[in-house]
mmCIF file of C-alpha atoms and ligand atoms in Angstrom:
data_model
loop_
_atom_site.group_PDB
_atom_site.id
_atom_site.type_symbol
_atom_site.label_atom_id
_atom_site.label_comp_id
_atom_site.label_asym_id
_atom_site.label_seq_id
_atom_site.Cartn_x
_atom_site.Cartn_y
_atom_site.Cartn_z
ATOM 1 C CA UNK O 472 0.000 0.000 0.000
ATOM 2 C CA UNK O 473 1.477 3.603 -1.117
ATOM 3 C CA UNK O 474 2.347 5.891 2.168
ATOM 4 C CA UNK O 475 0.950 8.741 0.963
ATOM 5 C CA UNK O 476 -2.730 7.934 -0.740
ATOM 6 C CA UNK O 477 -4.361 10.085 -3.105
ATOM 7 C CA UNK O 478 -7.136 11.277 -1.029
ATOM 8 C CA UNK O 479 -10.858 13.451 -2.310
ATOM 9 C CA UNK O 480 -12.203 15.188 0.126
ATOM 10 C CA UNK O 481 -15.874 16.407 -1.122
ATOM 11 C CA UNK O 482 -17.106 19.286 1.139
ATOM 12 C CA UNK O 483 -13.601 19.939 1.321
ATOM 13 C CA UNK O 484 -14.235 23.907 1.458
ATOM 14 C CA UNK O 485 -16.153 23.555 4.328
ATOM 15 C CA UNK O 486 -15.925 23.477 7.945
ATOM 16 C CA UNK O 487 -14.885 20.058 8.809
ATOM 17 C CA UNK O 488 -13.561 19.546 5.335
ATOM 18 C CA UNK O 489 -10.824 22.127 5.237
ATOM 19 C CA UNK O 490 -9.701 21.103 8.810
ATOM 20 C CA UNK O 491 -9.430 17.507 7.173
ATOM 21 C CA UNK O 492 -7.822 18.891 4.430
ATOM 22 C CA UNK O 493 -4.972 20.622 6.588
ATOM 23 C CA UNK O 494 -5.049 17.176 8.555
ATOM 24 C CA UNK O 495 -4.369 14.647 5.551
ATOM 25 C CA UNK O 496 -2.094 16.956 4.103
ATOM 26 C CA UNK O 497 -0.009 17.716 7.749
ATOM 27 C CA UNK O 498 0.372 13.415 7.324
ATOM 28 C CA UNK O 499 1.989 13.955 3.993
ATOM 29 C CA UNK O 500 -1.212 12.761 1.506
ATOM 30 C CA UNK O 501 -2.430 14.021 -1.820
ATOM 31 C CA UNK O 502 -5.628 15.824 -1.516
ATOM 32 C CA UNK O 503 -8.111 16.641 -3.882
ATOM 33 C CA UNK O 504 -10.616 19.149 -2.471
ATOM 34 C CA UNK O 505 -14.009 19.055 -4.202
ATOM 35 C CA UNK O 506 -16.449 21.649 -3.641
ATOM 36 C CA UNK O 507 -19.083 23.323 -5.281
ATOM 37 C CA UNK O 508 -18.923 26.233 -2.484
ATOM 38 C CA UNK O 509 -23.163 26.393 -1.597
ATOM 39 C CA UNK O 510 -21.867 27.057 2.088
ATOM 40 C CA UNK O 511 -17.634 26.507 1.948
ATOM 41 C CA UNK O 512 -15.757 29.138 1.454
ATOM 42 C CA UNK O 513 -12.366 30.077 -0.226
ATOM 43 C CA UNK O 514 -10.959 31.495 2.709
ATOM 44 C CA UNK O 515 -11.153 28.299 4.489
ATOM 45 C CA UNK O 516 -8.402 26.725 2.307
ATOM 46 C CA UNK O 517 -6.839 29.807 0.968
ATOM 47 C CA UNK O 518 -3.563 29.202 3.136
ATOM 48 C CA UNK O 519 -3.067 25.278 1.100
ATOM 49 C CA UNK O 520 -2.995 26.909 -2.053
ATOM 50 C CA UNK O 521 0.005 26.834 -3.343
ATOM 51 C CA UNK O 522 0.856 23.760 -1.631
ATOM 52 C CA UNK O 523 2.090 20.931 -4.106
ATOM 53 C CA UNK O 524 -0.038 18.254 -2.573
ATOM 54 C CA UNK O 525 -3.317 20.474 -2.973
ATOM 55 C CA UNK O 526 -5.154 20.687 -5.370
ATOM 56 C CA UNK O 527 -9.150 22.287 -5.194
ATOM 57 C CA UNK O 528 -11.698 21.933 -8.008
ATOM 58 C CA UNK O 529 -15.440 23.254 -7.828
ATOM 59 C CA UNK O 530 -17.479 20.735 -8.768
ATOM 60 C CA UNK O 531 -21.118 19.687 -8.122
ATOM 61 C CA UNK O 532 -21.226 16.272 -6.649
ATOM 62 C CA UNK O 533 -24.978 15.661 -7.870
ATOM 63 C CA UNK O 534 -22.496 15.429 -11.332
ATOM 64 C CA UNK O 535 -20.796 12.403 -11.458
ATOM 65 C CA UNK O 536 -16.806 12.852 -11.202
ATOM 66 C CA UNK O 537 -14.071 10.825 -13.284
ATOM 67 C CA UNK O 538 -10.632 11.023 -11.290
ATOM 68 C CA UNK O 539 -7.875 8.497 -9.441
ATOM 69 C CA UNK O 540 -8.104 8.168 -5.730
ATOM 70 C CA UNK O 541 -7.316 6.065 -3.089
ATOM 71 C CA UNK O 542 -9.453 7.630 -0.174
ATOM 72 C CA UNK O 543 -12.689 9.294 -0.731
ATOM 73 C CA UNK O 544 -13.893 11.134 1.875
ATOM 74 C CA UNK O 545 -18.020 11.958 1.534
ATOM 75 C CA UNK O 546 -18.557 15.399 3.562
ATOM 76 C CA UNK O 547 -20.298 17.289 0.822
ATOM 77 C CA UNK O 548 -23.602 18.459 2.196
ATOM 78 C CA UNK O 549 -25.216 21.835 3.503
ATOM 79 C CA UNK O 550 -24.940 20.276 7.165
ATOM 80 C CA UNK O 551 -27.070 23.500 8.963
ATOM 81 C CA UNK O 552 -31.056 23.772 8.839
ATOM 82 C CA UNK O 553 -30.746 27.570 7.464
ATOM 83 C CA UNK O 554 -28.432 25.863 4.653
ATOM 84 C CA UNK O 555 -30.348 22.685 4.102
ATOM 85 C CA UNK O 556 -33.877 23.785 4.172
ATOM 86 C CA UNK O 557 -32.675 26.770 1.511
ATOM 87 C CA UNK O 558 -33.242 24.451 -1.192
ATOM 88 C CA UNK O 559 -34.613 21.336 0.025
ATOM 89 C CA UNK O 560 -34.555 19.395 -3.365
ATOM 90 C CA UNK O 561 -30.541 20.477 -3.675
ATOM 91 C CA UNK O 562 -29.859 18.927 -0.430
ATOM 92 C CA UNK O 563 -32.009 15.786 -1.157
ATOM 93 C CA UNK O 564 -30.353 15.473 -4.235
ATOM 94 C CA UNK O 565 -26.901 16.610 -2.723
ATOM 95 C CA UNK O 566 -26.905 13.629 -0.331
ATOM 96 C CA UNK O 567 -28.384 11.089 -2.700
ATOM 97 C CA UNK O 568 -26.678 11.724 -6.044
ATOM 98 C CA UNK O 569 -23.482 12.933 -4.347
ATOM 99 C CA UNK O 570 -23.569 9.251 -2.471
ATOM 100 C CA UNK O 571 -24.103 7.321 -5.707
ATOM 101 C CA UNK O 572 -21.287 9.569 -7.787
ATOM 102 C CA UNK O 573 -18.864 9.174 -4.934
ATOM 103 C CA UNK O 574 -19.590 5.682 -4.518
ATOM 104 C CA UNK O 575 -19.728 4.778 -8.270
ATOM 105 C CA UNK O 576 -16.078 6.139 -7.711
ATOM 106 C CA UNK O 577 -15.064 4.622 -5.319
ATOM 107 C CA UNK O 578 -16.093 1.064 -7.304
ATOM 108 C CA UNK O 579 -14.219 2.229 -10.675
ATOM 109 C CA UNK O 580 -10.993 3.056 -8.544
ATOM 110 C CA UNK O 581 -11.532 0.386 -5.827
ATOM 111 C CA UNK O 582 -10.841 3.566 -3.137
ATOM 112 C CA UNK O 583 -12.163 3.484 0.181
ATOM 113 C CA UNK O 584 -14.843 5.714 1.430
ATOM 114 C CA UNK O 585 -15.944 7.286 4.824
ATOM 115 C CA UNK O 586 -19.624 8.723 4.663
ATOM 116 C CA UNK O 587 -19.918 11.540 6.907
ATOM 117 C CA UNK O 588 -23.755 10.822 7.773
ATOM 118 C CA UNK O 589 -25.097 12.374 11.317
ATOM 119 C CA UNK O 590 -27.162 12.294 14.535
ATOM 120 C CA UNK O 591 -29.765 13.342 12.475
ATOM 121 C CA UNK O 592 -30.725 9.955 11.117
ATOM 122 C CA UNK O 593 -32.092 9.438 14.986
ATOM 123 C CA UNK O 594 -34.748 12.388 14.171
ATOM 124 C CA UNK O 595 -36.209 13.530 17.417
ATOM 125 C CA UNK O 596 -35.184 10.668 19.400
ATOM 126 C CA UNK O 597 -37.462 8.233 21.805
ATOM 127 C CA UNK O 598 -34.477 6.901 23.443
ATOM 128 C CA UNK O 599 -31.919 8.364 25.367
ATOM 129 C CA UNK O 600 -28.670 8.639 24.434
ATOM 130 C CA UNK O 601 -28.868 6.983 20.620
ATOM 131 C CA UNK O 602 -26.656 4.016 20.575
ATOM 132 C CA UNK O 603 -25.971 2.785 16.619
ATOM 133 C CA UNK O 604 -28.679 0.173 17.009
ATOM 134 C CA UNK O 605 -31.687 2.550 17.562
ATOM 135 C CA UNK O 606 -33.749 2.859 13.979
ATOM 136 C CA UNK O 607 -34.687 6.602 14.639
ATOM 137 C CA UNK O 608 -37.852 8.716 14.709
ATOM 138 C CA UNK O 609 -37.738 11.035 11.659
ATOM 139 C CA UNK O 610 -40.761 12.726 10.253
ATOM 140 C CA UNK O 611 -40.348 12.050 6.630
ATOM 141 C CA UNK O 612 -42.361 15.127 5.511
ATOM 142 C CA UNK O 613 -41.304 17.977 7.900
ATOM 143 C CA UNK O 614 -38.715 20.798 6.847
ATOM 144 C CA UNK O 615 -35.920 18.844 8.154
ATOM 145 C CA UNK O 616 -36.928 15.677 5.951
ATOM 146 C CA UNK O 617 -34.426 16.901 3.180
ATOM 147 C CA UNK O 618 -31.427 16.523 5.498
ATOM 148 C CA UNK O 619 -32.690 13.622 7.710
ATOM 149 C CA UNK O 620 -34.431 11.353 5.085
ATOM 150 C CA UNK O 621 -31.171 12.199 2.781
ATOM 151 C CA UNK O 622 -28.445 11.294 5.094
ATOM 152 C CA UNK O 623 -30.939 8.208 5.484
ATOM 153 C CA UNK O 624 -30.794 6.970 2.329
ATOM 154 C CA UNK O 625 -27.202 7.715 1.799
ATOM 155 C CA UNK O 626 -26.587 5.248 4.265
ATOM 156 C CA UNK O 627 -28.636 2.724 2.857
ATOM 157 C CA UNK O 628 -26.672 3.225 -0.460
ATOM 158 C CA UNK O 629 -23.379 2.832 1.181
ATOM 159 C CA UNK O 630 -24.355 -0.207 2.640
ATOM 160 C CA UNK O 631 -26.010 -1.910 -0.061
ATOM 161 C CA UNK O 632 -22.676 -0.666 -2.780
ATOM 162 C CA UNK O 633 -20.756 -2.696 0.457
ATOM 163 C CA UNK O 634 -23.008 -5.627 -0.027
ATOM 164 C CA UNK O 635 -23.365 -5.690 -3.371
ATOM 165 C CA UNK O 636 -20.006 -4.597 -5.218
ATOM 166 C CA UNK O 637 -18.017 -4.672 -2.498
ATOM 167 C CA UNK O 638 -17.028 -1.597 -2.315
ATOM 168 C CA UNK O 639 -14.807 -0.396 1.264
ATOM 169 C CA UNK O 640 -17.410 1.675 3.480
ATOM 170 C CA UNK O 641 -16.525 3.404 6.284
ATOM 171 C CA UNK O 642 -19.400 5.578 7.989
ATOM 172 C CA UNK O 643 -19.392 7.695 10.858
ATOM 173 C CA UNK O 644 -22.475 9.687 12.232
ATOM 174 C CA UNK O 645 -21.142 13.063 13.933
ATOM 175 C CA UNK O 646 -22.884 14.556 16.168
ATOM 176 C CA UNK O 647 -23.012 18.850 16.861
ATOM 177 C CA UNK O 648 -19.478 19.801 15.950
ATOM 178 C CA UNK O 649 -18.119 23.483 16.454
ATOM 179 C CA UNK O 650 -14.634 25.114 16.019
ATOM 180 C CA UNK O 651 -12.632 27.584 13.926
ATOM 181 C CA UNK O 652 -14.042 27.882 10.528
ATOM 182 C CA UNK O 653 -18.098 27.661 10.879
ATOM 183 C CA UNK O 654 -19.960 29.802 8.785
ATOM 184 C CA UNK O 655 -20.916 32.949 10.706
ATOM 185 C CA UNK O 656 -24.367 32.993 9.284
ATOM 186 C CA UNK O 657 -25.522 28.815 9.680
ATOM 187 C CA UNK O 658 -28.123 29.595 12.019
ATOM 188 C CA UNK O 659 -25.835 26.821 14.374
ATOM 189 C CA UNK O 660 -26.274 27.235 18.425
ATOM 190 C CA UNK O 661 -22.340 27.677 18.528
ATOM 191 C CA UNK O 662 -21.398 30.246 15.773
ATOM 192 C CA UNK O 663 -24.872 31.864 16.629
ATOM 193 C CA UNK O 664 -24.461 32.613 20.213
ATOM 194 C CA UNK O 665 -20.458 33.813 19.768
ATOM 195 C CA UNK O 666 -21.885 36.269 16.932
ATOM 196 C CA UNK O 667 -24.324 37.388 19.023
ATOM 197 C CA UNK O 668 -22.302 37.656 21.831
ATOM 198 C CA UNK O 669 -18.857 39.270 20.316
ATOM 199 C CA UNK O 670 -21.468 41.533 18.381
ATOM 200 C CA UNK O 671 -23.497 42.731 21.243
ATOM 201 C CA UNK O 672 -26.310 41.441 19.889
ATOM 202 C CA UNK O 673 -29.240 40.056 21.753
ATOM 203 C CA UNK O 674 -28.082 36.051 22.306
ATOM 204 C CA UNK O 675 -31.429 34.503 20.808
ATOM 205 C CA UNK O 676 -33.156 31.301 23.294
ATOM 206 C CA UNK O 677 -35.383 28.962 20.600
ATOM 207 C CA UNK O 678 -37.542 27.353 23.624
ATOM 208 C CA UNK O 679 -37.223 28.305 27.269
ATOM 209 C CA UNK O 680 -32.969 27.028 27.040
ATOM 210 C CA UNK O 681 -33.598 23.638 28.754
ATOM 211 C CA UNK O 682 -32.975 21.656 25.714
ATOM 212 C CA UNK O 683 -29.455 19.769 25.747
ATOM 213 C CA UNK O 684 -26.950 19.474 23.056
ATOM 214 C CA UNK O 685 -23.330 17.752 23.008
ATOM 215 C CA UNK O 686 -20.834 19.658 21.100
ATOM 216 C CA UNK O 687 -17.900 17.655 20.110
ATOM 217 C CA UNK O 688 -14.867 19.840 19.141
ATOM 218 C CA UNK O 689 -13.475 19.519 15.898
ATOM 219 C CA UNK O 690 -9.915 17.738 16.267
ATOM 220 C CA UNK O 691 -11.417 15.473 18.202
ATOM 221 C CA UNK O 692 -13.755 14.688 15.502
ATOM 222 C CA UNK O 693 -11.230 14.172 12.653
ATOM 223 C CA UNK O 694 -9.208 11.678 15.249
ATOM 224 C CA UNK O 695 -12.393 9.801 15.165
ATOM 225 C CA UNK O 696 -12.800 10.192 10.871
ATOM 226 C CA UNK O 697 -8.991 8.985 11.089
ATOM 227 C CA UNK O 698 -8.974 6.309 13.482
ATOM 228 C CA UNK O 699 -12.212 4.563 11.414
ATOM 229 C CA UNK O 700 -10.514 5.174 8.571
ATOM 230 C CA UNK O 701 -7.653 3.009 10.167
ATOM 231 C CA UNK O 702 -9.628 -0.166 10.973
ATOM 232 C CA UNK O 703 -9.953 -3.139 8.938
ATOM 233 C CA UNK O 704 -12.546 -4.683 6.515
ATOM 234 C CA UNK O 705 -14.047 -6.622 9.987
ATOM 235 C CA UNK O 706 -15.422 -2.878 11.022
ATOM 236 C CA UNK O 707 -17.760 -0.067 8.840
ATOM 237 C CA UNK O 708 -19.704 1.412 11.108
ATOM 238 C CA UNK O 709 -22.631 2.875 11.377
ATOM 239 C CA UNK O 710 -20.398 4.675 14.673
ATOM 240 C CA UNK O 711 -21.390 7.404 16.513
ATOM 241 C CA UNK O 712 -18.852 10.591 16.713
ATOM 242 C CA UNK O 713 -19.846 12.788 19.637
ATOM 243 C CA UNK O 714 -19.143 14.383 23.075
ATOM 244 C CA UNK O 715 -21.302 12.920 25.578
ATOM 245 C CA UNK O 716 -21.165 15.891 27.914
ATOM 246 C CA UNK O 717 -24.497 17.413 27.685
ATOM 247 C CA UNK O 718 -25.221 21.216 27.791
ATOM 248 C CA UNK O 719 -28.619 23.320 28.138
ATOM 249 C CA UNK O 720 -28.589 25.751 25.582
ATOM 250 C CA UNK O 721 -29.290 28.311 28.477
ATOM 251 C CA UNK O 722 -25.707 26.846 30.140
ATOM 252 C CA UNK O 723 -23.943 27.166 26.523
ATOM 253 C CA UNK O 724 -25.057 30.791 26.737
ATOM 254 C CA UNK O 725 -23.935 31.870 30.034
ATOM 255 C CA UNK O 726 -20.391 30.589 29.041
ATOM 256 C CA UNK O 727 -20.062 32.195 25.735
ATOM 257 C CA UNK O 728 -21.331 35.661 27.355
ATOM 258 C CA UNK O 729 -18.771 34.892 30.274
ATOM 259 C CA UNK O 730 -16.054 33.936 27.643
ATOM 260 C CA UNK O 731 -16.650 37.113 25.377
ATOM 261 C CA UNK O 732 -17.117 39.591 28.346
ATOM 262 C CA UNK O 733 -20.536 40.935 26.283
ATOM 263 C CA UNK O 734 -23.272 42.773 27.865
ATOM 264 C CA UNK O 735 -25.987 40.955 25.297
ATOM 265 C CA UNK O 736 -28.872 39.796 27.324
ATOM 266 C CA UNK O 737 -30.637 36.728 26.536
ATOM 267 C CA UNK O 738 -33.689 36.364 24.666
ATOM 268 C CA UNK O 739 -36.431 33.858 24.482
ATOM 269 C CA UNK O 740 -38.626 32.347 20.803
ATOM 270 C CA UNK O 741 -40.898 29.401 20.160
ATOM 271 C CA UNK O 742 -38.481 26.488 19.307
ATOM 272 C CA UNK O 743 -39.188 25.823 15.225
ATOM 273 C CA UNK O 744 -40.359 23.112 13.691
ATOM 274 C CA UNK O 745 -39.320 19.105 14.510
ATOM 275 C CA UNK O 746 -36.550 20.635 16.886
ATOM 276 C CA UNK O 747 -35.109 17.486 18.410
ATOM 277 C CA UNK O 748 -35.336 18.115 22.761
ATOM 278 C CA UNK O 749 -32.515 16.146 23.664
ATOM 279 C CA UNK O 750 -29.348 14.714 21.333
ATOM 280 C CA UNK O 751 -26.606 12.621 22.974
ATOM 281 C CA UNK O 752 -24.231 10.095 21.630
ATOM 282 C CA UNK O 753 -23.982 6.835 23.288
ATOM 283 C CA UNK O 754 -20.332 6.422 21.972
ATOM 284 C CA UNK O 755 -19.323 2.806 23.584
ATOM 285 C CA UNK O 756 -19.220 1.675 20.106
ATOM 286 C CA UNK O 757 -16.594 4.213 19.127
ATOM 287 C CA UNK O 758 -14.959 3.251 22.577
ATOM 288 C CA UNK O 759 -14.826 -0.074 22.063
ATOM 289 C CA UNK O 760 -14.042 -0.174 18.281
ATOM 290 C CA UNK O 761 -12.175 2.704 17.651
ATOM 291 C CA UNK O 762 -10.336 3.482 21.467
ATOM 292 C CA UNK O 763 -11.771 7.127 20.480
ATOM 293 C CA UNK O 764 -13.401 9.489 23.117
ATOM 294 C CA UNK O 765 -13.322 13.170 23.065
ATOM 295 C CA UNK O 766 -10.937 15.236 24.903
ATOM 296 C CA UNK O 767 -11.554 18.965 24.398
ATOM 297 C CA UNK O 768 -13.129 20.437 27.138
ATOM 298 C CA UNK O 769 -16.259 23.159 25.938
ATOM 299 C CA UNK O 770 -13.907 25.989 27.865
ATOM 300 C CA UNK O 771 -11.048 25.237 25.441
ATOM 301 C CA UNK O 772 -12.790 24.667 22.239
ATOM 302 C CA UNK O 773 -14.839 27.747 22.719
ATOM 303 C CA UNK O 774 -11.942 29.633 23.432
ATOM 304 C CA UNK O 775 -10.569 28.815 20.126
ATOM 305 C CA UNK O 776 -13.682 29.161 18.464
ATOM 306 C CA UNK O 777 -13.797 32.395 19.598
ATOM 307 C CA UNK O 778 -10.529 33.787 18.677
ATOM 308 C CA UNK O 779 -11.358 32.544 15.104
ATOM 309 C CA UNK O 780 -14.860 34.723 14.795
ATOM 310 C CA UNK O 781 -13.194 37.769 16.735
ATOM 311 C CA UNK O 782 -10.907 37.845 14.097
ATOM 312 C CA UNK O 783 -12.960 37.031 11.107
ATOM 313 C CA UNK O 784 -15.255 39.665 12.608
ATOM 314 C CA UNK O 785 -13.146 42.260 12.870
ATOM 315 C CA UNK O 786 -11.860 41.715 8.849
HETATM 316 N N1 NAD Q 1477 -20.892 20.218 11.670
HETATM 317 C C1 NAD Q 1477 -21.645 19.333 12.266
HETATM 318 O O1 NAD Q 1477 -21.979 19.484 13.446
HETATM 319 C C2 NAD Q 1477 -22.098 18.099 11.524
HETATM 320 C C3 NAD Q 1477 -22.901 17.172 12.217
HETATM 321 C C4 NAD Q 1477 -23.340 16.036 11.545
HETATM 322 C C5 NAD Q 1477 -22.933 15.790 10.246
HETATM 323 N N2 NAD Q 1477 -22.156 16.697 9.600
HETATM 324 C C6 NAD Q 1477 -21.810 16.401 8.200
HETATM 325 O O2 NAD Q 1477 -20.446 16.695 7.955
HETATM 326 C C7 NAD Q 1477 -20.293 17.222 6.631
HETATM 327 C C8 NAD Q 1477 -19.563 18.562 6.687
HETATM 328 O O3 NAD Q 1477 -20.319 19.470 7.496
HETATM 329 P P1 NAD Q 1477 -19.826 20.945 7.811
HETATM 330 O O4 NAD Q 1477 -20.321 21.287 9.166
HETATM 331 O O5 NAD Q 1477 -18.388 21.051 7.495
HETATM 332 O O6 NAD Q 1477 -20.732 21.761 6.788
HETATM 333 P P2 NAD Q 1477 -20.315 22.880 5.709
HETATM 334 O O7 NAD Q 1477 -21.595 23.406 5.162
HETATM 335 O O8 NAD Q 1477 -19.345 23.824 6.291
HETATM 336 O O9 NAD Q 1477 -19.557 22.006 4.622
HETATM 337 C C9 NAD Q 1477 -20.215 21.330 3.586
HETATM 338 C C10 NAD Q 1477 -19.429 21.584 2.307
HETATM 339 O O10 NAD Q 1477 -20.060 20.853 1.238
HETATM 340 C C11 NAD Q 1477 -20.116 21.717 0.104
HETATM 341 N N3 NAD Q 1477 -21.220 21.263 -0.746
HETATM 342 C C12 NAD Q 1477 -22.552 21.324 -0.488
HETATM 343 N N4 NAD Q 1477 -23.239 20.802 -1.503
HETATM 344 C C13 NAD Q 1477 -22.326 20.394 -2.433
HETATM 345 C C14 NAD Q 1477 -22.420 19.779 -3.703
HETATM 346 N N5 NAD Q 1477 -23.607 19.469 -4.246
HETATM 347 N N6 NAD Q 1477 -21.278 19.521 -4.379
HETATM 348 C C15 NAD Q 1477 -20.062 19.838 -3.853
HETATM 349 N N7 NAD Q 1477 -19.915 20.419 -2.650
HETATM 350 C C16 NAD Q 1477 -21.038 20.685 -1.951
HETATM 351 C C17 NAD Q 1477 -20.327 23.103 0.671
HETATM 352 O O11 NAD Q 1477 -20.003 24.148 -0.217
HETATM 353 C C18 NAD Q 1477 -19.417 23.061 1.893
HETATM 354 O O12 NAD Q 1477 -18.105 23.440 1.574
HETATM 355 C C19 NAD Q 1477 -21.706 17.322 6.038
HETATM 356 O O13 NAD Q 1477 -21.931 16.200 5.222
HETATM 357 C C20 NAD Q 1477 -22.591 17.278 7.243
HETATM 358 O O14 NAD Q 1477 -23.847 16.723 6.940
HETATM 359 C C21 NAD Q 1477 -21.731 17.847 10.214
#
């Protein structure tokens, strides 16, 4: 097997995907960003231009693509409700094409490929926290069907290219990620709150700030993308990637408004639409299979998270 694999990262203009970009690159692989840019930006991959191992081209992934890799990596997707439910029949098609394409390449060049599916497939979950095994509870026709039901599907496509040509599946289903790099506008509880907060904005409450979330920082995420990526044939996932350590949204507030010295005050709206309550990885899977666990604390991760959008703010 060649050291340094040719590697296509779709999404790769994106949050996660340009961190995974710097990551594969930092362990001396060829990478092959793919991006159509609907919510990446340059900016987040300006500083590997220029780098002989880089190389970006915008492309659509609902197209099919005709190039040599080794690695595929699957991230291309508008992964925020504001993004997705902009053009519902993009993302639907986004998730479904883009997993046939990538996995139609992935047979031609006998590459292997991580699907980054999500938490999302639980829907609005019944049991608490989601262990791999648990089927979900998705409303197929609500707003957030385009995401959900796609990232659904996907999976079912990976799996059945697995079973029926063989192909080498890895999939991984993150949970709430935040760091350097989110899109200052994605409607996210993260980027939202240090926005509000850094802006001196009003920090906006959807529901009355009981609801949890776990928010898994993102090097700790790409360990998890690169220790699945490591395991044999014997292991594909489905595997949860998430912090454990729950937060109320009202808790995530206080510490961003604590963290950013603001004076914004805190304000309260209806939560929207099929707005999961409660979202927690059970990760003894990834513990088990992987040896991977988190290890940013909230306090550090925010901290860097905030440097990043008191910069980008201030440009
Ligand atoms: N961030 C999270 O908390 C989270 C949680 C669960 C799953 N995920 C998944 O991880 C992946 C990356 O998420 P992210 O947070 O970095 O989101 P992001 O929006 O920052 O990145 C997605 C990237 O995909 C690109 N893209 C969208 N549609 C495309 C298309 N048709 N063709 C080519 N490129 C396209 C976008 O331009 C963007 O660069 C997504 O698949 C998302 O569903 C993320």
């Amino acid at each position: 097997m060649r050291l340094s694999r040719r590697i296509l990262v779709s999404g790769g203009a994106g949050f996660i995907g340009s961190h995974l970009c710097d990551r594969l690159l930092a362990e001396g692989h060829e990478v092959l960003c793919v991006d159509n840019y609907f919510t990446g930006w340059r900016r987040n991959i300006e500083h590997l231009v220029g780098t002989p191992r880089f190389e970006v081209m915008r492309h659509d992934v609902t197209f099919p693509l005709y190039v040599e890799v080794d690695d595929i990596y699957n991230l291309a997707c508008p992964a925020s409700p504001v993004h997705y439910q902009h053009d519902p029949v993009q993302t639907l098609k986004t998730s479904v094409h883009g997993a046939i394409n990538m996995l139609g390449l992935a047979k031609r060049t006998r590459a292997k490929i991580f699907q980054a599916s999500t938490s999302e497939v639980y829907g609005d979950p019944t049991v608490h926290p989601q262990p791999e095994s648990y089927w979900g509870h998705v409303n197929p026709l609500g707003i957030r069907a385009c995401y959900d039901e796609g990232k659904r599907a996907a999976e079912t496509l990976f799996f059945d290219y697995h079973r029926q040509h063989k192909v080498k599946i890895k999939v991984a289903r993150i949970f709430n990620t935040y760091g350097p790099r989110m899109h200052p506008r994605d409607g996210r509880v993260v980027s939202n709150f240090i926005v509000q907060a850094l802006s001196g904005d009003d920090i906006t409450i959807y529901g009355d700030g009981s609801q949890t979330r776990s928010f898994c920082y993102v090097t700790d995420l790409l360990d998890g993308f690169a220790r699945l990526m490591a395991t044999g044939d014997g292991f594909i996932g489905p595997v949860n990637l998430g912090n454990p350590v729950e937060f109320s949204m009202r808790e995530l507030a206080e510490m961003v408004i604590a963290m950013t010295d603001s004076k914004s005050k805190l304000v309260y709206l209806p939560l929207p639409s099929d707005d999961p309550k409660q979202r927690q990885p059970d990760i003894t899977l990834a513990r088990r299979e992987l040896g991977w666990e988190p290890k940013v604390a909230l306090a550090d991760g925010l901290k860097e998270t905030i440097g990043y959008f008191r910069k980008l703010l201030a440009s």
